[in-house]
Structure formats: structure tokens, C-alpha cells
């Protein structure tokens, strides 16, 4: 087996592992939501966001081939920035979702008062 063939087979295997992991990490949250496996919203959100974060890291490692050992640490630095952005996006999304109901409530209360007028 030539070196080129070995590299191509290894690369193909890496992409297939990444693809399978991505599919699994997509199907699990979808199944949890669609089947109603958990009635606790916090648990469902933890599953969705946790597996979403893991899926981003799977994409970075298996498809972009970003590792800590390559290119004198520049890839490690980009991986760390990705983790920081991921934390900001996840925490910001959770914050917006938790406060969305609170911000929408005044309009809802006004509609209820208008419905109850004689």
C-alpha cells in the first residue's frame, strides 16, 4: 500500500467518523424533543446545548483538523478562541431564552385585560 493510498484511506476514515458522530449528536436531541422523553425543560435544554457544543468541537477536530499539536500552537489558539465564542453564544442564547417570556409578558397581560372587559 502506497503512502498516498494510506493517507487517503485515513482521511476518509476520519471524515466518516466525524460524519457518524455528527449524525448521532444531531439525532439524540431531536429524539429527546420529539419523543417527549423529558418533561423538564432545563434537562432538555442541557441536552440540546451540551450535545450542540460537543458537535461543534467534533466538526472542528474531524473536518477542520484543528489540533493542539500542529503549527506551533496557532491552531491551539484558534481552538481556544472557538471555545470562548462557543461559551459566549451558548450563555447568550440561554439568557435570551430565559428572559424572552419575561419581556413578552406585559403584552400578554394587556391582551387578557382587554378580553375580560365588559
Coordinates of C-alpha atoms in Angstrom, one line a residue:
X1 CA 0.0 0.0 0.0
X2 CA 1.4 3.3 -1.0
X3 CA 1.7 6.3 1.3
X4 CA -0.8 8.3 -0.7
X5 CA -3.3 5.5 -0.6
X6 CA -2.8 5.2 3.2
X7 CA -3.3 8.9 3.7
X8 CA -6.5 8.9 1.6
X9 CA -7.9 5.9 3.5
X10 CA -7.0 7.5 6.8
X11 CA -8.6 10.8 5.7
X12 CA -11.7 9.0 4.5
X13 CA -12.0 7.2 7.8
X14 CA -11.6 10.4 9.7
X15 CA -14.3 12.1 7.7
X16 CA -16.6 9.1 8.2
X17 CA -16.1 9.1 12.0
X18 CA -16.8 12.8 12.1
X19 CA -19.9 12.3 10.0
X20 CA -21.3 9.4 12.1
X21 CA -20.6 11.4 15.3
X22 CA -22.3 14.4 13.9
X23 CA -25.4 12.4 12.9
X24 CA -25.6 10.8 16.4
X25 CA -25.1 14.2 18.1
X26 CA -28.0 15.6 15.9
X27 CA -30.4 12.7 16.3
X28 CA -30.2 12.4 20.1
X29 CA -31.5 16.0 20.9
X30 CA -34.1 15.6 18.1
X31 CA -35.3 12.3 19.6
X32 CA -35.4 13.8 23.1
X33 CA -37.6 16.7 22.0
X34 CA -39.9 14.8 19.6
X35 CA -40.5 11.8 21.9
X36 CA -41.1 13.9 25.0
X37 CA -38.6 11.8 26.8
X38 CA -38.1 14.5 29.4
X39 CA -40.8 16.9 30.7
X40 CA -38.2 19.1 32.4
X41 CA -37.3 22.0 30.2
X42 CA -33.9 22.5 31.9
X43 CA -32.9 18.9 31.2
X44 CA -33.9 19.2 27.6
X45 CA -32.0 22.4 27.1
X46 CA -29.0 21.0 28.8
X47 CA -29.1 18.0 26.4
X48 CA -29.6 20.2 23.4
X49 CA -26.9 22.7 24.2
X50 CA -24.4 20.2 25.6
X51 CA -24.6 18.0 22.5
X52 CA -24.5 21.0 20.3
X53 CA -21.3 22.2 21.9
X54 CA -19.8 18.7 21.5
X55 CA -20.9 18.7 17.9
X56 CA -19.1 22.0 17.2
X57 CA -15.9 20.5 18.7
X58 CA -16.4 17.3 16.6
X59 CA -16.6 19.5 13.4
X60 CA -13.5 21.4 14.3
X61 CA -11.5 18.3 15.0
X62 CA -12.7 15.9 12.4
X63 CA -13.5 18.2 9.5
X64 CA -11.2 21.2 10.0
X65 CA -8.4 19.1 11.5
X66 CA -7.6 21.6 14.2
X67 CA -5.4 20.1 16.9
X68 CA -3.2 21.3 19.8
X69 CA 0.0 19.9 18.3
X70 CA 0.1 21.4 14.8
X71 CA 1.7 24.7 13.5
X72 CA 3.4 26.0 16.6
X73 CA 0.3 26.5 18.6
X74 CA -1.6 28.7 16.2
X75 CA -4.3 26.0 15.8
X76 CA -4.5 25.6 19.6
X77 CA -5.0 29.4 19.9
X78 CA -7.8 29.2 17.3
X79 CA -9.4 26.3 19.1
X80 CA -9.3 28.3 22.4
X81 CA -11.0 31.3 20.7
X82 CA -13.6 28.9 19.3
X83 CA -14.3 27.6 22.8
X84 CA -14.6 31.1 24.1
X85 CA -17.0 32.1 21.3
X86 CA -19.0 28.9 21.9
X87 CA -19.3 29.8 25.6
X88 CA -20.5 33.3 24.7
X89 CA -23.0 32.1 22.2
X90 CA -24.4 29.4 24.4
X91 CA -24.7 31.6 27.5
X92 CA -26.2 34.4 25.5
X93 CA -28.7 32.1 23.9
X94 CA -29.8 30.7 27.3
X95 CA -30.0 34.2 28.7
X96 CA -32.2 35.4 25.8
X97 CA -34.5 32.4 26.1
X98 CA -34.9 32.7 29.8
X99 CA -35.8 36.4 29.6
X100 CA -37.9 36.2 26.5
X101 CA -41.0 35.1 28.4
X102 CA -40.5 37.8 31.0
X103 CA -40.2 40.5 28.3
X104 CA -43.3 39.3 26.4
X105 CA -45.5 39.0 29.5
X106 CA -46.7 42.7 29.6
X107 CA -48.3 42.4 26.2
X108 CA -49.9 39.1 27.2
X109 CA -51.4 40.6 30.3
X110 CA -52.8 43.6 28.4
X111 CA -54.5 41.2 25.9
X112 CA -56.0 39.3 28.8
X113 CA -57.3 42.5 30.4
X114 CA -58.9 43.6 27.1
X115 CA -60.6 40.2 26.7
X116 CA -62.0 40.5 30.2
X117 CA -63.6 43.9 29.7
X118 CA -67.4 44.0 30.0

